[in-house]
Every structure is written in structure tokens, then in C-alpha cells.
Amino acid sequence: MSSETTTKIPEAAAVPPPGATTPQRRFPQGHQRLLTRRDRLTLGLMAGLPTILHVALVWVTALASILLAFTTWDGIGFDSIKWVGLHNFTELFTNNPQFWPAVEHNIVWFVALILIPTPLGLFLAVQLDKNIRFSRVYQTAFFLPVVMSLAVIGFVWQLIYNPDTGLINSLIGANEPGHYIDWIGDPDLNLWAILIAASWRHTGYMMILYLAGLKGVDPSLREASALDGANEWQTFKNVIFPTLRPTNTVVLVVTIIEALRAFDLVFVFNKGAEGTELLSILVTNNIIGESSRIGYGSAIAVVLLVISLAVIIPYLIATFRKERQA
Amino acid sequence: MSTTVDTTAATAARKERTPVRPARIVLHVFLVCMALAWLGPLLWALYAAMRPYGETSEKGYVSWPDKLSFDNFTNAFTQSDMTHYFVNTLIIAVPAVLLTLFLSSMVAFYVSRFDFRINLFLLLVFTAGNLLPQQVIITPLYRLYLLIDLPGITMSGKLYDSALGLVLIHVAFQSGFCAFVLSNYMRSLPHELTEAALVDGASVWRLYWQIVLPLCKPAMAALATLLSIWIYNDFFWALVLISTGENMPITSALNNLSGQYFTDPNLVAAGALLTAIPTLIVYFALQRQFVSGLTLGANKG
């Protein structure tokens, strides 16, 4: 996460803005002949410069990650780069006590987010969509955490989880030495403690996405359903929810990517120590930690890359295809 | 109570006020409870931040306050030289937001107003790049940043540990999302607008700068709000690509400070809340833009 503490939602954005119901034609081929040589040069620069920056820093480095994953390198000089084939991967899969827990935690992260904050966000959105009073006030309360940095959220939640000074232990009387419940340090508890903080934030985000989706639902559908005598739950289940399909796809993709990107909260909490290992944390530890095992760190990054692309590519292809057909 | 009959069905439904029913009251009670639960952690942080450390360490955190004050806020602010880190953030965020919008709008113009064969692929490259987790690219990026010498241009003499380095990666990463959103937005503008001007012999730069860009103001405003908040909140890039504490933007500086200067949780709470204030201000001032940016186009209504 971090700079992208909120994952972007291309599909939601793929729908043209209000007022653009009919897809606009672009310049027919013939008009491109109107472009002078200078125009073509301008266009080339306009698209070229941003593309070079983006490709160099994002895609070339991603490719470099793949290459480095098959080497060992201590990072000092290029001479020490050695090709080792699949060694880093076999080592990672069979000999790293942190790897499989990290994979598992990333999966738990996704499952937890999809099972709790997502339905809750949908539920809140449905309630707030009923044009009730103070809707905006409620929305703000739920959405406030989304605006804040995950690092700051980590600090705020530590005030709740700290063993000696935290809110929970103070309330239940577990803040005396010897009686601590160590929400941050106990490997059986800490992931869940962090996930509550993550869910707290994710709920508001899901709520906003669903609210936007619900606003797009044709009001006549509701009217028709009411005329047919359907109750609120039947209307939601049979009429409203099916029309939210595009939103659901966005929510699913966003949540998977958020789960893969999860980093800031864990880093602020306990730096991914026992119980909260994540793939993102393992990669980072290889850079800013004491060890500088670049090939090895890259191998973990490649695992992350493969999983991400397996989600991103089919999703984007479907999105773009739909858009083309529109 | 339903008085609005004019306008479209959609807006009428919006404005309509249903009479007070028991179910409505239950709903409001539920929502008030939920909203309070959601504000709870922040209110708790505020409460802790307003109490002196001596008092809480003596009486415990769950206790009635003898004295509430903003002392911790002023202390956190002065002890840790927060102004300096806020300025660091400004130096990074302002150019990053402007450059991202400028570069991505040019790409969007290219792919949305002309029928080049490469368009779809280009847009895919940008959009997919933006969806990657940052950790996928950080290792080579970190090495690259250490490798690039910029004597005299940055304080560190390298791309590493410089505001410029952070600006570049923010621009490269965020332009994916912005190019995608803006290209959709530009595609919705009537093509006659630019077509006529092109026939009249206007240059493509003029089409972009004087015709298309001014029409994109609403989308640009929404994106600017989003980008400011995202870049301000960045923790990861600064954590890895900045090594000198002095050069850190506020969010990642807080992480250092909490270990270095802050000795009590109340002060950390105050520091964390102070850090969150600018984003909260941006959010409250530009709520509409922020939410519309996040769901840009999702609302067809």
C-alpha cells in the first residue's frame, strides 16, 4: 500500500462520466492526414515522455526484479552478480520459515477483508442510500479512516492495543505486569488485531464504492419491484444486488490488491515480526534490513508479481474489452 | 411529505423525505451507534493526546481527567520540528501532483482523441503498472536510485535520498491511474470540438492546451484532491528511498520520531493526530471532489 494506500478502481472509472451515454467517435482515420509533421512530433513527445518515465520506473524495474530473482547479488558492484537459476526459489519454498506463513497471512488478509468489512460496507451503503437525514454526517464518520495514512492509523490503534497503556487491556484489567494480553506481540493474536484496524478502514472505502454503485441503479427498478409487492430484502436480493455486479468486480479486485499491498499497518505495529509476516514485508526486509540479499528479495517480489498479474491482467482485459464494445 | 414532483425520477427520489416510521428511528439509532464506534479510535486518540503523561501513568488511561489541554500537541509540534517535515512533504507533493496531472493528461489526450494502433496497449501498460504492489519493483528501483549520480542537483548527490527521487516515482506510479481516468473523461467530450479546430489548422498542442484541458477541469480537480491525499499519506516509498531522517516527509518521519523523541504514548497520539490534520482539512474542504474522484464515472446518475 503506502503511497497507494487506497487501491485504484479502473473499472469504476471506465464508465464514462455523466452525460456521456453514447460512446463518442474518435477522429476517423482520414483526419489523421490533417496532422502536420510537427503535430506528429508533438504527439509523439506528449505520449512518449510520460511513457518513458512510467515504463522505466515501473515496468523495467519489474522486469529487472524477474531477472535478479535468478541471481545472487550483494548489491556492491556488478561483478558480484551470479546466475544461480532457480536456487532462490527452491530456497524460498523449502527453506524459509517465514515464506509460507507470509503467503498464508496474505490470504487471510484477503479473506478477512472480503468477509467482514465488504458486506458491512455494502450494508451501510444500502442503509445510507435510503435518502435518510444526516446521511452525509454518517458517511463522513465511516469514511474518515480512509482519508488517513495507514501509518497514522497504526499509531492510533496502538493506543488501543498496547499491553500496559492500551484501551482494551485497561478496560478488562489485563494491564498489570504478568497479566498482559499482548495484542501486538502474541503471534496468535497480532494478525487479528491488525486486521481489525485494517477492516475499520476498509469498511468506509467499500461503503463509498457501493454507494456510488447504488446511485447508478435505475429507480424504476425499485418502483417495479415495490409494485410487484416485494419486500425490502427481496428487492435487494433479486433486483438491486444483481445490478451491482460491476461494482462487485471492482470490490473484489480492489480487495485482492489491497491484501497483496498490505504493508504500512504491519510495519508500524511490529515490523512484521512473528505472527504478522507478509510477502511485502519480506521483500522490504531484504532492502532496509540488515541483510542485502538482492536476488533472494527479488524472488519474493516475483511471487508477489505473479499473483498480482494473475489478477490484474484478466481483469483489465475484461474491462477494456467491455469498453471497446460499448 | 413528498413534495418534489418535478425534475427527473432520480432526483425526485433523492429529495423525497419519507415520514418518520419506527423502522427509521431504529435505523438512525443503529447508524449513530456505528458512527460513534467508527469515530471511537480517533476520539480515544484525541482524549489520550489531551491528557498529561504524568496523570495517565498515575491514574491509568481509563480514568476521569483532572486536566485537559493541548500541551501535548504544542510539545509534539515543537519537540520534533514538525514544520520542517511538513515542508518536506510540500516539496514532494506539490510538484508530484502537478507533474502527474500534466503528464497523464497528455497521454490521455493522445489515446482518447486519436486512433493510433498503440492506444489500447499504451493504456493497458499505464493502468496495469499502477495496480502492481510497490514491493514488486522496489529492489531494482532502490539499486537504480543508488546508482544514479546527480551531483549538485540533489542534497545527497544521488537520486536516492532525495525529494526528486520521490517525486519521480510518485509521478511514474500515479500517472497510470490518472491517464486511465482522464482518457475516459476526454473520450466523453464531443469530438467535433477538436475536429473543427484541427480542420481550421490548429496545432495538436493547441487542441490539447486550449480546448481539451480546460474542459477537463472537474476531473483534474477530483484527481488533484485524491493525489494530494495519497502522496501525502505515502509511507512506503519514503521509508525505503529516503535514508536521512531530515529528508523524510511527515508521514514516515513520524515513524522515526516516535522512537527518537517521543517518550510517552500521549505525545505520540498528539503527533499522529497532527500528521492527519492536513488530509482531514483537504477532505472536509473538498469532500465532493474527493469522493467523486474515487468513484469517478461509477455514478451514472
PDB file of C-alpha atoms in Angstrom, chain A residues 131-310:
ATOM      1  CA  ASN A 131     -32.186   9.152   1.477  1.00  0.00           C
ATOM      2  CA  ILE A 132     -32.316   9.471   5.217  1.00  0.00           C
ATOM      3  CA  ARG A 133     -31.466  12.562   7.219  1.00  0.00           C
ATOM      4  CA  PHE A 134     -27.848  13.169   8.258  1.00  0.00           C
ATOM      5  CA  SER A 135     -26.683  10.722   5.600  1.00  0.00           C
ATOM      6  CA  ARG A 136     -23.678  12.924   4.934  1.00  0.00           C
ATOM      7  CA  VAL A 137     -22.705  13.016   8.596  1.00  0.00           C
ATOM      8  CA  TYR A 138     -22.781   9.228   8.839  1.00  0.00           C
ATOM      9  CA  GLN A 139     -20.873   8.892   5.584  1.00  0.00           C
ATOM     10  CA  THR A 140     -18.170  11.201   6.871  1.00  0.00           C
ATOM     11  CA  ALA A 141     -17.798   9.209  10.085  1.00  0.00           C
ATOM     12  CA  PHE A 142     -17.358   5.937   8.215  1.00  0.00           C
ATOM     13  CA  PHE A 143     -15.158   7.425   5.567  1.00  0.00           C
ATOM     14  CA  LEU A 144     -12.798   9.385   7.787  1.00  0.00           C
ATOM     15  CA  PRO A 145     -10.340   6.489   8.302  1.00  0.00           C
ATOM     16  CA  VAL A 146      -9.937   6.090   4.540  1.00  0.00           C
ATOM     17  CA  VAL A 147      -8.558   9.612   4.271  1.00  0.00           C
ATOM     18  CA  MET A 148      -5.888   8.946   6.860  1.00  0.00           C
ATOM     19  CA  SER A 149      -2.497   7.437   6.314  1.00  0.00           C
ATOM     20  CA  LEU A 150      -2.230   3.766   7.256  1.00  0.00           C
ATOM     21  CA  ALA A 151       0.870   4.632   9.256  1.00  0.00           C
ATOM     22  CA  VAL A 152      -1.125   7.107  11.325  1.00  0.00           C
ATOM     23  CA  ILE A 153      -3.876   4.512  11.710  1.00  0.00           C
ATOM     24  CA  GLY A 154      -1.225   2.162  13.061  1.00  0.00           C
ATOM     25  CA  PHE A 155      -0.301   4.688  15.751  1.00  0.00           C
ATOM     26  CA  VAL A 156      -3.925   5.348  16.636  1.00  0.00           C
ATOM     27  CA  TRP A 157      -4.691   1.646  17.060  1.00  0.00           C
ATOM     28  CA  GLN A 158      -1.617   1.046  19.160  1.00  0.00           C
ATOM     29  CA  LEU A 159      -3.234   3.269  21.759  1.00  0.00           C
ATOM     30  CA  ILE A 160      -5.974   0.665  21.877  1.00  0.00           C
ATOM     31  CA  TYR A 161      -3.789  -2.435  21.770  1.00  0.00           C
ATOM     32  CA  ASN A 162      -0.772  -1.508  23.902  1.00  0.00           C
ATOM     33  CA  PRO A 163      -0.365  -4.137  26.603  1.00  0.00           C
ATOM     34  CA  ASP A 164       0.208  -1.731  29.510  1.00  0.00           C
ATOM     35  CA  THR A 165      -1.378   1.539  28.442  1.00  0.00           C
ATOM     36  CA  GLY A 166      -3.870   0.422  25.785  1.00  0.00           C
ATOM     37  CA  LEU A 167      -7.623   0.873  25.981  1.00  0.00           C
ATOM     38  CA  ILE A 168      -8.603  -2.800  25.795  1.00  0.00           C
ATOM     39  CA  ASN A 169      -6.291  -4.084  28.474  1.00  0.00           C
ATOM     40  CA  SER A 170      -7.133  -1.112  30.704  1.00  0.00           C
ATOM     41  CA  LEU A 171     -10.824  -1.877  30.351  1.00  0.00           C
ATOM     42  CA  ILE A 172     -10.554  -5.587  31.035  1.00  0.00           C
ATOM     43  CA  GLY A 173      -7.923  -5.207  33.725  1.00  0.00           C
ATOM     44  CA  ALA A 174      -5.211  -7.009  31.820  1.00  0.00           C
ATOM     45  CA  ASN A 175      -2.770  -4.141  32.079  1.00  0.00           C
ATOM     46  CA  GLU A 176      -0.879  -5.374  35.132  1.00  0.00           C
ATOM     47  CA  PRO A 177       2.524  -6.944  34.526  1.00  0.00           C
ATOM     48  CA  GLY A 178       2.112 -10.684  34.394  1.00  0.00           C
ATOM     49  CA  HIS A 179      -1.491 -10.450  33.247  1.00  0.00           C
ATOM     50  CA  TYR A 180      -0.813  -8.804  29.911  1.00  0.00           C
ATOM     51  CA  ILE A 181      -2.681  -9.780  26.835  1.00  0.00           C
ATOM     52  CA  ASP A 182      -0.072  -8.843  24.275  1.00  0.00           C
ATOM     53  CA  TRP A 183      -2.231  -7.886  21.296  1.00  0.00           C
ATOM     54  CA  ILE A 184       0.770  -6.665  19.335  1.00  0.00           C
ATOM     55  CA  GLY A 185       3.354  -9.271  20.288  1.00  0.00           C
ATOM     56  CA  ASP A 186       1.411 -12.513  20.623  1.00  0.00           C
ATOM     57  CA  PRO A 187       1.698 -14.411  17.307  1.00  0.00           C
ATOM     58  CA  ASP A 188      -1.768 -15.914  17.802  1.00  0.00           C
ATOM     59  CA  LEU A 189      -3.401 -12.545  18.259  1.00  0.00           C
ATOM     60  CA  ASN A 190      -1.472  -9.845  16.457  1.00  0.00           C
ATOM     61  CA  LEU A 191      -2.600 -10.562  12.897  1.00  0.00           C
ATOM     62  CA  TRP A 192      -6.223 -10.370  14.002  1.00  0.00           C
ATOM     63  CA  ALA A 193      -5.611  -7.197  15.967  1.00  0.00           C
ATOM     64  CA  ILE A 194      -4.100  -5.591  12.879  1.00  0.00           C
ATOM     65  CA  LEU A 195      -6.899  -6.909  10.681  1.00  0.00           C
ATOM     66  CA  ILE A 196      -9.459  -5.174  12.872  1.00  0.00           C
ATOM     67  CA  ALA A 197      -7.677  -1.889  12.254  1.00  0.00           C
ATOM     68  CA  ALA A 198      -7.444  -2.686   8.531  1.00  0.00           C
ATOM     69  CA  SER A 199     -11.147  -3.580   8.425  1.00  0.00           C
ATOM     70  CA  TRP A 200     -12.039  -0.395  10.223  1.00  0.00           C
ATOM     71  CA  ARG A 201     -10.529   1.487   7.318  1.00  0.00           C
ATOM     72  CA  HIS A 202     -11.671  -0.860   4.539  1.00  0.00           C
ATOM     73  CA  THR A 203     -15.352  -0.642   5.529  1.00  0.00           C
ATOM     74  CA  GLY A 204     -15.562   3.053   4.692  1.00  0.00           C
ATOM     75  CA  TYR A 205     -13.879   2.508   1.362  1.00  0.00           C
ATOM     76  CA  MET A 206     -16.266  -0.292   0.425  1.00  0.00           C
ATOM     77  CA  MET A 207     -19.189   1.824   1.561  1.00  0.00           C
ATOM     78  CA  ILE A 208     -18.234   4.643  -0.804  1.00  0.00           C
ATOM     79  CA  LEU A 209     -17.790   2.261  -3.741  1.00  0.00           C
ATOM     80  CA  TYR A 210     -21.159   0.649  -3.110  1.00  0.00           C
ATOM     81  CA  LEU A 211     -22.869   3.998  -2.572  1.00  0.00           C
ATOM     82  CA  ALA A 212     -21.638   5.085  -5.986  1.00  0.00           C
ATOM     83  CA  GLY A 213     -22.839   1.785  -7.452  1.00  0.00           C
ATOM     84  CA  LEU A 214     -26.248   2.130  -5.824  1.00  0.00           C
ATOM     85  CA  LYS A 215     -26.693   5.639  -7.178  1.00  0.00           C
ATOM     86  CA  GLY A 216     -26.381   4.144 -10.633  1.00  0.00           C
ATOM     87  CA  VAL A 217     -29.273   1.757 -10.070  1.00  0.00           C
ATOM     88  CA  ASP A 218     -32.277   2.757 -12.140  1.00  0.00           C
ATOM     89  CA  PRO A 219     -35.003   3.978  -9.704  1.00  0.00           C
ATOM     90  CA  SER A 220     -37.719   2.449 -11.879  1.00  0.00           C
ATOM     91  CA  LEU A 221     -36.358  -0.987 -10.951  1.00  0.00           C
ATOM     92  CA  ARG A 222     -37.186  -0.284  -7.325  1.00  0.00           C
ATOM     93  CA  GLU A 223     -40.610   1.037  -8.228  1.00  0.00           C
ATOM     94  CA  ALA A 224     -41.418  -2.001 -10.323  1.00  0.00           C
ATOM     95  CA  SER A 225     -40.242  -4.277  -7.567  1.00  0.00           C
ATOM     96  CA  ALA A 226     -42.343  -2.404  -4.994  1.00  0.00           C
ATOM     97  CA  LEU A 227     -45.389  -2.628  -7.265  1.00  0.00           C
ATOM     98  CA  ASP A 228     -44.867  -6.359  -7.501  1.00  0.00           C
ATOM     99  CA  GLY A 229     -45.113  -6.470  -3.730  1.00  0.00           C
ATOM    100  CA  ALA A 230     -41.530  -7.433  -2.976  1.00  0.00           C
ATOM    101  CA  ASN A 231     -40.284  -6.566   0.479  1.00  0.00           C
ATOM    102  CA  GLU A 232     -37.066  -4.737   1.147  1.00  0.00           C
ATOM    103  CA  TRP A 233     -34.879  -7.831   1.392  1.00  0.00           C
ATOM    104  CA  GLN A 234     -36.402  -9.444  -1.703  1.00  0.00           C
ATOM    105  CA  THR A 235     -35.900  -6.258  -3.665  1.00  0.00           C
ATOM    106  CA  PHE A 236     -32.292  -6.062  -2.596  1.00  0.00           C
ATOM    107  CA  LYS A 237     -31.543  -9.730  -3.217  1.00  0.00           C
ATOM    108  CA  ASN A 238     -33.314 -10.129  -6.537  1.00  0.00           C
ATOM    109  CA  VAL A 239     -33.226  -6.678  -8.064  1.00  0.00           C
ATOM    110  CA  ILE A 240     -30.586  -4.389  -6.599  1.00  0.00           C
ATOM    111  CA  PHE A 241     -27.723  -6.767  -5.863  1.00  0.00           C
ATOM    112  CA  PRO A 242     -27.600  -8.287  -9.367  1.00  0.00           C
ATOM    113  CA  THR A 243     -27.311  -4.805 -10.868  1.00  0.00           C
ATOM    114  CA  LEU A 244     -24.293  -4.149  -8.633  1.00  0.00           C
ATOM    115  CA  ARG A 245     -22.240  -6.717 -10.490  1.00  0.00           C
ATOM    116  CA  PRO A 246     -19.743  -4.264 -11.958  1.00  0.00           C
ATOM    117  CA  THR A 247     -19.207  -2.776  -8.502  1.00  0.00           C
ATOM    118  CA  ASN A 248     -18.718  -6.242  -7.057  1.00  0.00           C
ATOM    119  CA  THR A 249     -15.994  -6.954  -9.594  1.00  0.00           C
ATOM    120  CA  VAL A 250     -14.232  -3.727  -8.686  1.00  0.00           C
ATOM    121  CA  VAL A 251     -14.565  -4.522  -4.993  1.00  0.00           C
ATOM    122  CA  LEU A 252     -13.123  -7.983  -5.485  1.00  0.00           C
ATOM    123  CA  VAL A 253     -10.115  -6.752  -7.451  1.00  0.00           C
ATOM    124  CA  VAL A 254      -9.517  -3.824  -5.111  1.00  0.00           C
ATOM    125  CA  THR A 255      -9.607  -6.128  -2.105  1.00  0.00           C
ATOM    126  CA  ILE A 256      -7.197  -8.657  -3.600  1.00  0.00           C
ATOM    127  CA  ILE A 257      -4.749  -5.904  -4.449  1.00  0.00           C
ATOM    128  CA  GLU A 258      -5.123  -4.296  -1.040  1.00  0.00           C
ATOM    129  CA  ALA A 259      -4.357  -7.657   0.536  1.00  0.00           C
ATOM    130  CA  LEU A 260      -1.232  -8.041  -1.617  1.00  0.00           C
ATOM    131  CA  ARG A 261      -0.115  -4.479  -0.906  1.00  0.00           C
ATOM    132  CA  ALA A 262      -0.710  -4.649   2.835  1.00  0.00           C
ATOM    133  CA  PHE A 263       2.366  -3.202   4.463  1.00  0.00           C
ATOM    134  CA  ASP A 264       2.173   0.097   6.358  1.00  0.00           C
ATOM    135  CA  LEU A 265      -0.026  -1.022   9.233  1.00  0.00           C
ATOM    136  CA  VAL A 266       2.042  -4.106   9.929  1.00  0.00           C
ATOM    137  CA  PHE A 267       5.305  -2.222   9.666  1.00  0.00           C
ATOM    138  CA  VAL A 268       4.184   0.389  12.174  1.00  0.00           C
ATOM    139  CA  PHE A 269       2.754  -2.246  14.517  1.00  0.00           C
ATOM    140  CA  ASN A 270       5.606  -4.688  14.828  1.00  0.00           C
ATOM    141  CA  LYS A 271       7.653  -4.600  11.621  1.00  0.00           C
ATOM    142  CA  GLY A 272       6.204  -7.936  10.558  1.00  0.00           C
ATOM    143  CA  ALA A 273       7.695  -9.852  13.431  1.00  0.00           C
ATOM    144  CA  GLU A 274       6.411 -13.277  14.370  1.00  0.00           C
ATOM    145  CA  GLY A 275       2.743 -13.737  13.560  1.00  0.00           C
ATOM    146  CA  THR A 276       2.355 -10.918  11.060  1.00  0.00           C
ATOM    147  CA  GLU A 277       4.735 -11.845   8.245  1.00  0.00           C
ATOM    148  CA  LEU A 278       3.585 -10.668   4.835  1.00  0.00           C
ATOM    149  CA  LEU A 279       5.173 -11.008   1.396  1.00  0.00           C
ATOM    150  CA  SER A 280       5.555  -7.237   1.148  1.00  0.00           C
ATOM    151  CA  ILE A 281       7.339  -7.150   4.490  1.00  0.00           C
ATOM    152  CA  LEU A 282       9.737  -9.941   3.482  1.00  0.00           C
ATOM    153  CA  VAL A 283      10.699  -8.073   0.317  1.00  0.00           C
ATOM    154  CA  THR A 284      11.275  -4.846   2.198  1.00  0.00           C
ATOM    155  CA  ASN A 285      13.318  -6.539   4.924  1.00  0.00           C
ATOM    156  CA  ASN A 286      15.762  -7.616   2.267  1.00  0.00           C
ATOM    157  CA  ILE A 287      16.375  -3.978   1.381  1.00  0.00           C
ATOM    158  CA  ILE A 288      16.208  -1.934   4.529  1.00  0.00           C
ATOM    159  CA  GLY A 289      17.009  -4.748   6.913  1.00  0.00           C
ATOM    160  CA  GLU A 290      20.485  -5.787   7.878  1.00  0.00           C
ATOM    161  CA  SER A 291      20.875  -8.340   5.126  1.00  0.00           C
ATOM    162  CA  SER A 292      21.292  -7.352   1.498  1.00  0.00           C
ATOM    163  CA  ARG A 293      20.255 -10.462  -0.375  1.00  0.00           C
ATOM    164  CA  ILE A 294      19.032  -8.858  -3.532  1.00  0.00           C
ATOM    165  CA  GLY A 295      18.375 -11.952  -5.599  1.00  0.00           C
ATOM    166  CA  TYR A 296      16.510 -13.553  -2.776  1.00  0.00           C
ATOM    167  CA  GLY A 297      14.404 -10.483  -2.108  1.00  0.00           C
ATOM    168  CA  SER A 298      13.633 -10.264  -5.816  1.00  0.00           C
ATOM    169  CA  ALA A 299      12.448 -13.869  -5.822  1.00  0.00           C
ATOM    170  CA  ILE A 300       9.840 -12.955  -3.198  1.00  0.00           C
ATOM    171  CA  ALA A 301       8.903  -9.912  -5.262  1.00  0.00           C
ATOM    172  CA  VAL A 302       8.417 -12.161  -8.291  1.00  0.00           C
ATOM    173  CA  VAL A 303       5.998 -14.337  -6.335  1.00  0.00           C
ATOM    174  CA  LEU A 304       4.092 -11.177  -5.499  1.00  0.00           C
ATOM    175  CA  LEU A 305       4.277 -10.034  -9.121  1.00  0.00           C
ATOM    176  CA  VAL A 306       2.943 -13.319 -10.497  1.00  0.00           C
ATOM    177  CA  ILE A 307      -0.009 -13.328  -8.124  1.00  0.00           C
ATOM    178  CA  SER A 308      -0.775  -9.677  -8.881  1.00  0.00           C
ATOM    179  CA  LEU A 309      -0.589 -10.120 -12.630  1.00  0.00           C
ATOM    180  CA  ALA A 310      -2.814 -13.184 -12.434  1.00  0.00           C
TER     181      ALA A 310
END
